[in-house]
């Protein structure tokens, strides 16, 4: 293909009217404590995977809430399910099950 | 036994001295009503002024209070029935200014002058920010953009939460900090009560219209008071209220009258847009516009935020610096109803102490 020296950029905007919230609904059904997340970041701060990669549970939960699920499947596989985040979460979210349920829902959908 | 007799005698004599004293309370909202009734309980005569025909101030326009959802009418009724024969209510009377003459004060109303007032309580409260000043949010331009006060009126009329063309809204958005924390409109202060009010109102939307989604657009959620954080948690857990951290840059109208909001979702770091059917602007609390006129002839100090400045915010919160002039309620800054009532009772104590001092 001819290289014209420019390309079309993907829109960065989150279009909340078009995004698909199926994954969120599925997770909420099986692990309702996801609703309690206040995006404080304690989970990501304590996360061992986060020390070496860009992995952040705070960000993953947020993207699920916004319906921005592209690329999440490989992202969530970085979790080693150690459960430190669950010990640290101030809202008592069952974070390990949230991760498992997100993973399951992503495979299902 | 003798001691008890003596103390009763003292109280009796101090009561009769107080009986001869007259206090003017300007503003018959929650602060003015509570302060007047506390003064009357101590045997002090009160004239209670309000420009409105009815007492109660802004509370008259509110349906339910945060965080316990108590009916405003319940609180209002208690405040009104607390009145005493020592209180003379002068509603429908606009106070123009207070003047000092020798050792007393004069209250100048539109039609009269009330002389020989021993102490004055400023309980002039607040005015709501005029949301039209945030033109980019479209209040007064787009029909489906309303304020928190408008929505509260709808709550008191069941079945009235509808778009302008009568449809049940599918989505309702709440914009926090409208007229607060905003240099562009000249208000740097936080109005304090709007965050929890938005959470309360979002819950009420979900209760009354279970198929309607609710979204709160916030900069920070300031759940400062007892039970507030729990209400926020309930909004998430039980009512599925959505919270998006970001301040709206603008709202625009679609052809069908719905509203497009643009915001940065600051937690993902990406711009976000969505449609809502009704957009609710959480109007902030400003110092009442007529307070400066009322105190124009007395040396009082205003803070940079326009609210009256107490001589000491820890120990003399109700004192103005001019002996005999006292503050009660939101004239010294945003307060909840409970805080306003506590402040008003505190002011009554300061007034009673002052009257005792000038009698001795």
CSV table of C-alpha atoms in Angstrom, one decimal:
chain,number,residue,atom,x,y,z
A,1,UNK,CA,0.0,0.0,0.0
A,2,UNK,CA,1.2,3.5,-0.8
A,3,UNK,CA,2.5,5.3,2.2
A,4,UNK,CA,1.0,8.8,2.1
A,5,UNK,CA,2.9,9.9,5.2
A,6,UNK,CA,-0.3,10.2,7.3
A,7,UNK,CA,-2.9,7.9,8.8
A,8,UNK,CA,-6.4,8.0,10.3
A,9,UNK,CA,-6.3,8.1,14.1
A,10,UNK,CA,-8.9,6.2,16.1
A,11,UNK,CA,-11.3,8.4,18.1
A,12,UNK,CA,-10.1,8.4,21.7
A,13,UNK,CA,-13.5,9.6,23.0
A,14,UNK,CA,-15.6,7.2,25.0
A,15,UNK,CA,-19.1,7.2,23.5
A,16,UNK,CA,-21.2,6.1,26.4
A,17,UNK,CA,-24.3,5.7,24.2
A,18,UNK,CA,-22.7,3.1,21.9
A,19,UNK,CA,-20.6,1.2,24.4
A,20,UNK,CA,-21.6,-2.3,25.4
A,21,UNK,CA,-22.2,-2.9,29.1
A,22,UNK,CA,-22.8,-6.6,28.8
A,23,UNK,CA,-19.6,-7.6,30.6
A,24,UNK,CA,-20.4,-5.2,33.5
A,25,UNK,CA,-24.0,-6.6,33.9
A,26,UNK,CA,-22.7,-10.1,33.8
A,27,UNK,CA,-20.1,-9.4,36.5
A,28,UNK,CA,-22.6,-7.4,38.6
A,29,UNK,CA,-24.9,-10.4,38.5
A,30,UNK,CA,-22.3,-12.8,39.9
A,31,UNK,CA,-20.2,-10.4,42.0
A,32,UNK,CA,-22.3,-7.4,43.0
A,33,UNK,CA,-19.5,-6.0,45.1
A,34,UNK,CA,-17.9,-4.5,41.9
A,35,UNK,CA,-20.6,-1.8,42.3
A,36,UNK,CA,-18.8,-0.5,45.4
A,37,UNK,CA,-15.5,0.5,43.6
A,38,UNK,CA,-14.6,4.2,44.2
A,39,UNK,CA,-11.5,4.1,42.0
A,40,UNK,CA,-9.2,4.8,44.9
A,41,UNK,CA,-6.3,2.8,43.5
A,42,UNK,CA,-5.3,0.9,46.7
A,43,UNK,CA,-5.6,-2.4,44.7
A,44,UNK,CA,-3.2,-1.2,42.0
A,45,UNK,CA,-0.8,0.2,44.6
A,46,UNK,CA,-0.4,-3.1,46.4
A,47,UNK,CA,-0.4,-5.2,43.2
A,48,UNK,CA,2.7,-7.3,42.5
A,49,UNK,CA,1.9,-7.6,38.8
A,50,UNK,CA,1.6,-3.8,38.7
A,51,UNK,CA,5.2,-3.4,39.9
A,52,UNK,CA,6.5,-4.8,36.6
A,53,UNK,CA,3.7,-4.3,34.1
A,54,UNK,CA,1.0,-1.6,33.4
A,55,UNK,CA,-1.6,-3.9,35.1
A,56,UNK,CA,-4.1,-2.0,37.2
A,57,UNK,CA,-7.3,-3.5,38.6
A,58,UNK,CA,-8.7,0.0,39.2
A,59,UNK,CA,-8.3,0.8,35.6
A,60,UNK,CA,-9.8,-2.6,34.5
A,61,UNK,CA,-12.9,-2.2,36.6
A,62,UNK,CA,-13.3,1.4,35.3
A,63,UNK,CA,-13.0,0.2,31.6
A,64,UNK,CA,-15.6,-2.5,32.3
A,65,UNK,CA,-17.9,0.1,33.7
A,66,UNK,CA,-17.5,2.2,30.6
A,67,UNK,CA,-17.9,-0.7,28.3
A,68,UNK,CA,-14.4,-0.3,26.9
A,69,UNK,CA,-13.5,-4.0,26.8
A,70,UNK,CA,-11.1,-4.2,23.9
A,71,UNK,CA,-7.8,-5.8,24.9
A,72,UNK,CA,-9.0,-6.5,28.4
A,73,UNK,CA,-8.7,-10.2,28.1
A,74,UNK,CA,-4.9,-10.3,27.7
A,75,UNK,CA,-4.6,-7.5,30.3
A,76,UNK,CA,-6.5,-9.4,33.0
A,77,UNK,CA,-4.4,-12.6,32.4
A,78,UNK,CA,-1.5,-10.8,34.1
A,79,UNK,CA,-3.2,-11.2,37.4
A,80,UNK,CA,-1.7,-14.0,39.6
A,81,UNK,CA,-4.7,-14.1,41.9
A,82,UNK,CA,-2.5,-13.6,45.0
A,83,UNK,CA,-5.3,-11.6,46.6
A,84,UNK,CA,-3.3,-8.8,48.1
A,85,UNK,CA,-5.8,-6.3,46.6
A,86,UNK,CA,-8.6,-8.0,48.4
A,87,UNK,CA,-6.9,-7.5,51.7
A,88,UNK,CA,-6.3,-3.8,50.9
A,89,UNK,CA,-9.6,-2.8,49.4
A,90,UNK,CA,-11.4,-0.2,51.7
A,91,UNK,CA,-14.8,-1.1,50.3
A,92,UNK,CA,-14.5,-4.8,50.9
A,93,UNK,CA,-14.8,-5.8,47.3
A,94,UNK,CA,-14.2,-9.4,46.5
A,95,UNK,CA,-11.6,-8.5,44.0
A,96,UNK,CA,-10.4,-12.0,43.1
A,97,UNK,CA,-13.9,-13.0,42.2
A,98,UNK,CA,-14.3,-9.7,40.3
A,99,UNK,CA,-11.3,-10.6,38.2
A,100,UNK,CA,-12.5,-14.2,37.6
A,101,UNK,CA,-15.9,-13.0,36.7
A,102,UNK,CA,-14.6,-10.4,34.3
A,103,UNK,CA,-12.4,-13.1,32.7
A,104,UNK,CA,-15.4,-15.4,32.4
A,105,UNK,CA,-17.7,-12.8,31.0
A,106,UNK,CA,-15.1,-11.7,28.4
A,107,UNK,CA,-14.8,-15.3,27.2
A,108,UNK,CA,-18.5,-15.8,27.1
A,109,UNK,CA,-19.2,-12.6,25.1
B,1,UNK,CA,-31.4,24.4,100.3
B,2,UNK,CA,-30.5,28.0,100.8
B,3,UNK,CA,-28.2,27.8,97.8
B,4,UNK,CA,-30.9,26.6,95.6
B,5,UNK,CA,-33.1,29.4,96.7
B,6,UNK,CA,-30.4,31.9,96.0
B,7,UNK,CA,-29.7,30.6,92.5
B,8,UNK,CA,-33.4,30.6,91.7
B,9,UNK,CA,-33.6,34.2,92.8
B,10,UNK,CA,-30.7,35.1,90.5
B,11,UNK,CA,-32.3,33.4,87.6
B,12,UNK,CA,-35.6,35.1,88.3
B,13,UNK,CA,-34.0,38.6,88.4
B,14,UNK,CA,-31.9,38.0,85.4
B,15,UNK,CA,-35.1,36.8,83.5
B,16,UNK,CA,-37.0,39.9,84.4
B,17,UNK,CA,-34.1,42.1,83.2
B,18,UNK,CA,-34.0,40.1,80.0
B,19,UNK,CA,-37.8,40.5,79.6
B,20,UNK,CA,-37.2,44.2,79.2
B,21,UNK,CA,-34.8,43.6,76.4
B,22,UNK,CA,-35.6,43.5,72.7
B,23,UNK,CA,-33.8,41.5,70.0
B,24,UNK,CA,-34.4,41.8,66.3
B,25,UNK,CA,-33.7,38.7,64.2
B,26,UNK,CA,-33.4,39.4,60.5
B,27,UNK,CA,-34.4,36.5,58.4
B,28,UNK,CA,-37.0,33.9,59.4
B,29,UNK,CA,-35.5,30.8,57.8
B,30,UNK,CA,-34.3,27.8,59.9
B,31,UNK,CA,-31.6,29.9,61.6
B,32,UNK,CA,-33.9,32.9,62.4
B,33,UNK,CA,-36.8,30.7,63.6
B,34,UNK,CA,-34.5,28.5,65.8
B,35,UNK,CA,-32.6,31.5,67.2
B,36,UNK,CA,-35.8,33.4,68.0
B,37,UNK,CA,-37.4,30.4,69.8
B,38,UNK,CA,-34.2,29.8,71.8
B,39,UNK,CA,-34.1,33.5,72.9
B,40,UNK,CA,-37.8,33.4,73.8
B,41,UNK,CA,-37.3,30.4,76.0
B,42,UNK,CA,-34.8,32.5,78.0
B,43,UNK,CA,-37.5,35.2,78.4
B,44,UNK,CA,-36.2,37.5,75.8
B,45,UNK,CA,-38.6,39.5,73.5
B,46,UNK,CA,-37.9,39.0,69.8
B,47,UNK,CA,-39.1,40.7,66.6
B,48,UNK,CA,-38.5,38.3,63.7
B,49,UNK,CA,-38.3,39.9,60.3
B,50,UNK,CA,-38.6,38.3,56.9
B,51,UNK,CA,-39.1,39.8,53.4
B,52,UNK,CA,-41.1,36.8,52.4
B,53,UNK,CA,-44.8,36.5,53.4
B,54,UNK,CA,-44.1,33.1,55.1
B,55,UNK,CA,-41.5,32.0,57.5
B,56,UNK,CA,-39.1,29.1,56.6
B,57,UNK,CA,-36.9,30.6,54.0
B,58,UNK,CA,-35.5,28.1,51.4
B,59,UNK,CA,-36.7,25.2,53.4
B,60,UNK,CA,-40.2,25.9,52.1
B,61,UNK,CA,-39.0,24.9,48.6
B,62,UNK,CA,-37.4,21.6,49.6
B,63,UNK,CA,-39.1,18.2,49.7
B,64,UNK,CA,-36.8,15.9,51.7
B,65,UNK,CA,-33.5,16.5,53.6
B,66,UNK,CA,-30.2,14.6,53.4
B,67,UNK,CA,-29.1,12.2,54.7
B,68,UNK,CA,-32.1,10.7,56.5
B,69,UNK,CA,-34.7,11.8,54.0
B,70,UNK,CA,-36.7,13.6,56.6
B,71,UNK,CA,-39.6,15.6,55.2
B,72,UNK,CA,-38.9,19.4,55.1
B,73,UNK,CA,-42.4,20.1,56.1
B,74,UNK,CA,-41.8,18.1,59.3
B,75,UNK,CA,-38.8,20.3,60.3
B,76,UNK,CA,-40.6,23.4,59.2
B,77,UNK,CA,-43.6,22.6,61.3
B,78,UNK,CA,-41.5,22.0,64.4
B,79,UNK,CA,-39.7,25.3,63.9
B,80,UNK,CA,-42.9,27.2,63.5
B,81,UNK,CA,-44.7,25.6,66.4
B,82,UNK,CA,-41.7,26.4,68.6
B,83,UNK,CA,-42.8,30.1,68.4
B,84,UNK,CA,-43.6,31.8,71.7
B,85,UNK,CA,-45.8,34.7,72.8
B,86,UNK,CA,-42.5,36.7,73.2
B,87,UNK,CA,-41.9,36.4,69.5
B,88,UNK,CA,-43.5,38.8,67.1
B,89,UNK,CA,-43.2,37.7,63.5
B,90,UNK,CA,-42.9,40.5,61.0
B,91,UNK,CA,-43.1,38.5,57.8
B,92,UNK,CA,-43.6,40.3,54.5
B,93,UNK,CA,-41.4,43.1,55.9
B,94,UNK,CA,-38.2,43.9,54.1
B,95,UNK,CA,-35.4,45.3,56.3
B,96,UNK,CA,-33.5,48.0,54.5
B,97,UNK,CA,-30.7,48.5,57.0
B,98,UNK,CA,-29.7,48.4,60.6
B,99,UNK,CA,-28.3,51.6,62.3
B,100,UNK,CA,-26.6,52.1,65.6
B,101,UNK,CA,-27.8,55.0,67.8
B,102,UNK,CA,-26.1,55.5,71.2
B,103,UNK,CA,-26.5,52.2,73.1
B,104,UNK,CA,-29.1,50.6,70.9
B,105,UNK,CA,-30.0,49.8,67.3
B,106,UNK,CA,-32.7,50.9,64.9
B,107,UNK,CA,-34.2,48.6,62.3
B,108,UNK,CA,-35.2,50.5,59.2
B,109,UNK,CA,-37.8,48.7,57.2
B,110,UNK,CA,-39.4,49.8,53.9
B,111,UNK,CA,-42.2,51.6,55.8
B,112,UNK,CA,-41.1,52.0,59.4
B,113,UNK,CA,-38.3,52.5,61.9
B,114,UNK,CA,-38.1,50.2,64.9
B,115,UNK,CA,-36.0,52.0,67.6
B,116,UNK,CA,-34.6,50.8,71.0
B,117,UNK,CA,-33.4,47.3,69.8
B,118,UNK,CA,-30.8,46.0,72.2
B,119,UNK,CA,-29.3,43.3,69.9
B,120,UNK,CA,-29.6,42.2,66.3
B,121,UNK,CA,-29.2,38.7,64.9
B,122,UNK,CA,-28.3,38.6,61.2
B,123,UNK,CA,-29.9,35.4,59.9
B,124,UNK,CA,-30.1,36.5,56.3
B,125,UNK,CA,-28.9,33.2,54.9
B,126,UNK,CA,-28.0,32.5,51.3
B,127,UNK,CA,-29.1,32.8,47.7
B,128,UNK,CA,-28.7,30.1,45.2
B,129,UNK,CA,-26.2,30.6,42.3
B,130,UNK,CA,-28.1,31.6,39.2
B,131,UNK,CA,-27.3,28.7,36.9
B,132,UNK,CA,-27.8,30.8,33.8
B,133,UNK,CA,-24.4,32.3,34.5
B,134,UNK,CA,-22.8,29.0,33.5
B,135,UNK,CA,-24.0,29.5,30.0
B,136,UNK,CA,-22.2,26.5,28.6
B,137,UNK,CA,-24.5,24.2,30.6
B,138,UNK,CA,-27.5,25.7,28.9
B,139,UNK,CA,-29.9,26.5,31.8
B,140,UNK,CA,-32.6,28.9,30.5
B,141,UNK,CA,-31.6,27.9,27.0
B,142,UNK,CA,-32.3,24.2,26.8
B,143,UNK,CA,-35.6,23.1,28.3
B,144,UNK,CA,-34.4,19.8,29.7
B,145,UNK,CA,-31.6,21.5,31.7
B,146,UNK,CA,-32.9,22.2,35.2
B,147,UNK,CA,-31.5,23.0,38.6
B,148,UNK,CA,-31.4,20.9,41.8
B,149,UNK,CA,-34.0,23.3,43.2
B,150,UNK,CA,-36.3,22.7,40.2
B,151,UNK,CA,-36.0,19.0,40.7
B,152,UNK,CA,-36.7,19.2,44.4
B,153,UNK,CA,-40.0,20.9,43.5
B,154,UNK,CA,-40.8,18.0,41.1
B,155,UNK,CA,-40.2,15.5,43.9
B,156,UNK,CA,-43.0,17.1,45.9
B,157,UNK,CA,-45.5,16.6,43.0
B,158,UNK,CA,-45.6,12.8,42.3
B,159,UNK,CA,-45.4,11.9,38.6
B,160,UNK,CA,-43.9,15.2,37.6
B,161,UNK,CA,-40.4,14.1,36.7
B,162,UNK,CA,-40.8,14.3,33.0
B,163,UNK,CA,-38.9,15.9,30.1
B,164,UNK,CA,-40.4,19.1,28.7
B,165,UNK,CA,-42.5,17.1,26.2
B,166,UNK,CA,-43.8,14.8,28.9
B,167,UNK,CA,-41.7,11.7,28.5
B,168,UNK,CA,-40.3,9.7,31.3
B,169,UNK,CA,-36.5,10.3,31.2
B,170,UNK,CA,-34.3,7.3,30.4
B,171,UNK,CA,-31.3,9.0,31.8
B,172,UNK,CA,-30.8,11.8,34.2
B,173,UNK,CA,-27.4,13.5,34.7
B,174,UNK,CA,-26.3,15.5,37.8
B,175,UNK,CA,-23.6,18.2,37.4
B,176,UNK,CA,-21.8,18.9,40.7
B,177,UNK,CA,-20.2,22.2,41.6
B,178,UNK,CA,-22.3,24.6,39.4
B,179,UNK,CA,-21.3,28.0,40.6
B,180,UNK,CA,-19.0,26.6,43.3
B,181,UNK,CA,-15.2,26.1,43.1
B,182,UNK,CA,-15.1,28.1,39.9
B,183,UNK,CA,-13.0,31.1,39.3
B,184,UNK,CA,-14.8,31.8,36.1
B,185,UNK,CA,-17.9,32.8,38.0
B,186,UNK,CA,-15.9,34.4,40.9
B,187,UNK,CA,-16.7,31.7,43.5
B,188,UNK,CA,-13.8,29.9,44.9
B,189,UNK,CA,-15.6,28.3,47.8
B,190,UNK,CA,-17.2,24.8,48.1
B,191,UNK,CA,-21.0,25.0,48.8
B,192,UNK,CA,-20.6,21.8,50.9
B,193,UNK,CA,-24.1,20.4,50.7
B,194,UNK,CA,-24.5,19.9,47.0
B,195,UNK,CA,-22.5,16.6,46.8
B,196,UNK,CA,-24.7,14.8,49.2
B,197,UNK,CA,-27.8,16.5,47.8
B,198,UNK,CA,-26.9,15.1,44.3
B,199,UNK,CA,-26.5,11.6,45.8
B,200,UNK,CA,-29.9,11.9,47.6
B,201,UNK,CA,-31.6,13.2,44.5
B,202,UNK,CA,-30.1,10.5,42.3
B,203,UNK,CA,-31.4,7.9,44.7
B,204,UNK,CA,-34.9,9.5,44.6
B,205,UNK,CA,-34.8,9.4,40.8
B,206,UNK,CA,-34.0,5.7,40.9
B,207,UNK,CA,-36.8,5.1,43.5
B,208,UNK,CA,-39.4,6.9,41.6
B,209,UNK,CA,-38.4,5.8,38.1
B,210,UNK,CA,-36.7,2.4,38.4
B,211,UNK,CA,-36.0,2.2,34.6
B,212,UNK,CA,-34.2,5.5,34.6
B,213,UNK,CA,-30.4,5.6,34.8
B,214,UNK,CA,-28.7,8.2,37.0
B,215,UNK,CA,-25.2,9.7,36.5
B,216,UNK,CA,-23.3,12.0,38.8
B,217,UNK,CA,-20.5,14.1,37.2
B,218,UNK,CA,-18.2,15.2,40.0
B,219,UNK,CA,-14.8,16.7,40.7
B,220,UNK,CA,-14.5,15.4,44.2
B,221,UNK,CA,-17.3,13.7,46.2
B,222,UNK,CA,-17.3,15.6,49.5
B,223,UNK,CA,-19.2,13.3,51.8
B,224,UNK,CA,-18.2,15.2,54.9
B,225,UNK,CA,-21.0,14.5,57.3
B,226,UNK,CA,-22.2,11.7,59.5
B,227,UNK,CA,-24.1,9.1,57.4
B,228,UNK,CA,-23.2,10.8,54.1
B,229,UNK,CA,-20.6,8.2,53.0
B,230,UNK,CA,-23.1,5.5,53.8
B,231,UNK,CA,-25.6,7.2,51.6
B,232,UNK,CA,-23.1,7.3,48.8
B,233,UNK,CA,-22.4,3.6,49.3
B,234,UNK,CA,-26.1,2.9,49.2
B,235,UNK,CA,-26.4,4.9,46.0
B,236,UNK,CA,-23.8,2.6,44.4
B,237,UNK,CA,-24.8,-0.7,45.9
B,238,UNK,CA,-28.6,-0.6,46.1
B,239,UNK,CA,-29.5,2.0,43.4
B,240,UNK,CA,-26.8,1.5,40.8
B,241,UNK,CA,-26.1,5.3,40.5
B,242,UNK,CA,-23.2,5.9,38.2
B,243,UNK,CA,-20.4,8.2,39.2
B,244,UNK,CA,-18.1,9.8,36.6
B,245,UNK,CA,-15.2,11.9,37.8
B,246,UNK,CA,-14.9,14.9,35.5
B,247,UNK,CA,-16.3,18.4,35.2
B,248,UNK,CA,-18.6,19.1,32.2
B,249,UNK,CA,-17.0,21.3,29.6
B,250,UNK,CA,-20.4,21.9,27.9
B,251,UNK,CA,-23.9,20.6,27.3
B,252,UNK,CA,-25.6,20.8,23.9
B,253,UNK,CA,-29.1,20.1,22.7
B,254,UNK,CA,-30.1,17.3,20.3
B,255,UNK,CA,-33.0,17.8,17.8
B,256,UNK,CA,-35.3,15.7,20.1
B,257,UNK,CA,-34.5,18.0,23.0
B,258,UNK,CA,-32.2,15.5,24.8
B,259,UNK,CA,-28.9,16.8,26.1
B,260,UNK,CA,-25.4,15.8,25.0
B,261,UNK,CA,-22.8,16.2,27.7
B,262,UNK,CA,-19.1,16.3,27.2
B,263,UNK,CA,-16.7,15.6,30.0
B,264,UNK,CA,-13.3,14.2,30.5
B,265,UNK,CA,-13.5,10.8,32.3
B,266,UNK,CA,-10.5,11.8,34.4
B,267,UNK,CA,-10.0,8.3,35.8
B,268,UNK,CA,-9.5,6.8,32.3
B,269,UNK,CA,-7.9,10.0,31.1
B,270,UNK,CA,-10.2,10.1,28.0
B,271,UNK,CA,-12.9,12.4,26.8
B,272,UNK,CA,-16.4,11.0,27.2
B,273,UNK,CA,-19.7,12.0,25.7
B,274,UNK,CA,-23.2,10.8,26.4
B,275,UNK,CA,-26.9,11.7,26.0
B,276,UNK,CA,-29.1,12.4,28.9
B,277,UNK,CA,-32.8,13.3,28.9
B,278,UNK,CA,-32.7,15.6,31.8
B,279,UNK,CA,-29.6,17.4,33.1
B,280,UNK,CA,-29.7,18.7,36.7
B,281,UNK,CA,-27.3,21.5,37.7
B,282,UNK,CA,-26.4,21.5,41.4
B,283,UNK,CA,-26.6,25.2,42.1
B,284,UNK,CA,-24.2,26.4,44.8
B,285,UNK,CA,-24.8,28.5,47.9
B,286,UNK,CA,-23.9,32.2,47.7
B,287,UNK,CA,-24.1,34.8,50.4
B,288,UNK,CA,-27.6,36.4,50.4
B,289,UNK,CA,-27.5,39.3,47.9
B,290,UNK,CA,-29.2,41.7,50.3
B,291,UNK,CA,-27.0,41.2,53.3
B,292,UNK,CA,-24.5,43.9,52.4
B,293,UNK,CA,-27.3,46.5,52.3
B,294,UNK,CA,-28.6,45.5,55.7
B,295,UNK,CA,-25.3,45.9,57.4
B,296,UNK,CA,-24.1,48.9,55.3
B,297,UNK,CA,-24.2,51.3,58.3
B,298,UNK,CA,-22.5,48.9,60.8
B,299,UNK,CA,-18.8,48.1,60.8
B,300,UNK,CA,-18.9,44.4,59.9
B,301,UNK,CA,-16.3,42.4,58.0
B,302,UNK,CA,-16.9,40.2,55.0
B,303,UNK,CA,-14.6,37.3,54.0
B,304,UNK,CA,-13.1,37.1,50.5
B,305,UNK,CA,-15.9,34.6,49.7
B,306,UNK,CA,-18.5,37.3,50.5
B,307,UNK,CA,-19.8,35.6,53.6
B,308,UNK,CA,-19.8,37.5,56.9
B,309,UNK,CA,-16.6,37.1,58.9
B,310,UNK,CA,-16.9,36.1,62.6
B,311,UNK,CA,-14.4,37.6,65.1
B,312,UNK,CA,-13.1,34.1,65.8
B,313,UNK,CA,-14.3,31.1,63.9
B,314,UNK,CA,-13.5,28.8,66.7
B,315,UNK,CA,-14.6,30.6,69.8
B,316,UNK,CA,-16.7,33.6,68.7
B,317,UNK,CA,-18.4,32.2,65.6
B,318,UNK,CA,-21.6,34.2,66.2
B,319,UNK,CA,-19.9,37.5,67.0
B,320,UNK,CA,-19.5,40.2,64.5
B,321,UNK,CA,-17.0,42.5,66.1
B,322,UNK,CA,-19.7,45.1,66.7
B,323,UNK,CA,-21.1,44.6,70.2
B,324,UNK,CA,-24.8,43.7,69.9
B,325,UNK,CA,-24.6,42.4,66.3
B,326,UNK,CA,-24.7,38.6,66.0
B,327,UNK,CA,-24.6,36.1,63.2
B,328,UNK,CA,-26.7,32.9,62.8
B,329,UNK,CA,-26.8,30.3,60.1
B,330,UNK,CA,-25.5,30.4,56.5
B,331,UNK,CA,-24.7,34.1,56.4
B,332,UNK,CA,-21.3,33.0,57.7
B,333,UNK,CA,-20.9,30.2,55.1
B,334,UNK,CA,-22.7,27.1,53.7
B,335,UNK,CA,-24.3,24.8,56.3
B,336,UNK,CA,-26.7,21.9,56.4
B,337,UNK,CA,-30.0,22.3,58.2
B,338,UNK,CA,-28.7,20.5,61.3
B,339,UNK,CA,-25.6,22.7,61.4
B,340,UNK,CA,-27.7,25.8,60.9
B,341,UNK,CA,-30.0,25.0,63.8
B,342,UNK,CA,-27.0,24.3,66.1
B,343,UNK,CA,-25.4,27.6,65.0
B,344,UNK,CA,-28.6,29.4,65.7
B,345,UNK,CA,-28.9,28.0,69.2
B,346,UNK,CA,-25.2,29.0,69.8
B,347,UNK,CA,-26.0,32.5,68.6
B,348,UNK,CA,-28.9,32.7,71.1
B,349,UNK,CA,-26.5,32.0,73.9
B,350,UNK,CA,-24.1,34.7,72.7
B,351,UNK,CA,-27.0,37.2,72.6
B,352,UNK,CA,-28.2,36.2,76.1
B,353,UNK,CA,-24.7,36.6,77.5
B,354,UNK,CA,-24.4,40.0,75.9
B,355,UNK,CA,-27.8,41.2,77.3
B,356,UNK,CA,-26.7,40.0,80.8
B,357,UNK,CA,-23.5,42.0,80.4
B,358,UNK,CA,-25.2,45.3,79.4
B,359,UNK,CA,-27.7,44.9,82.2
B,360,UNK,CA,-25.0,44.7,84.9
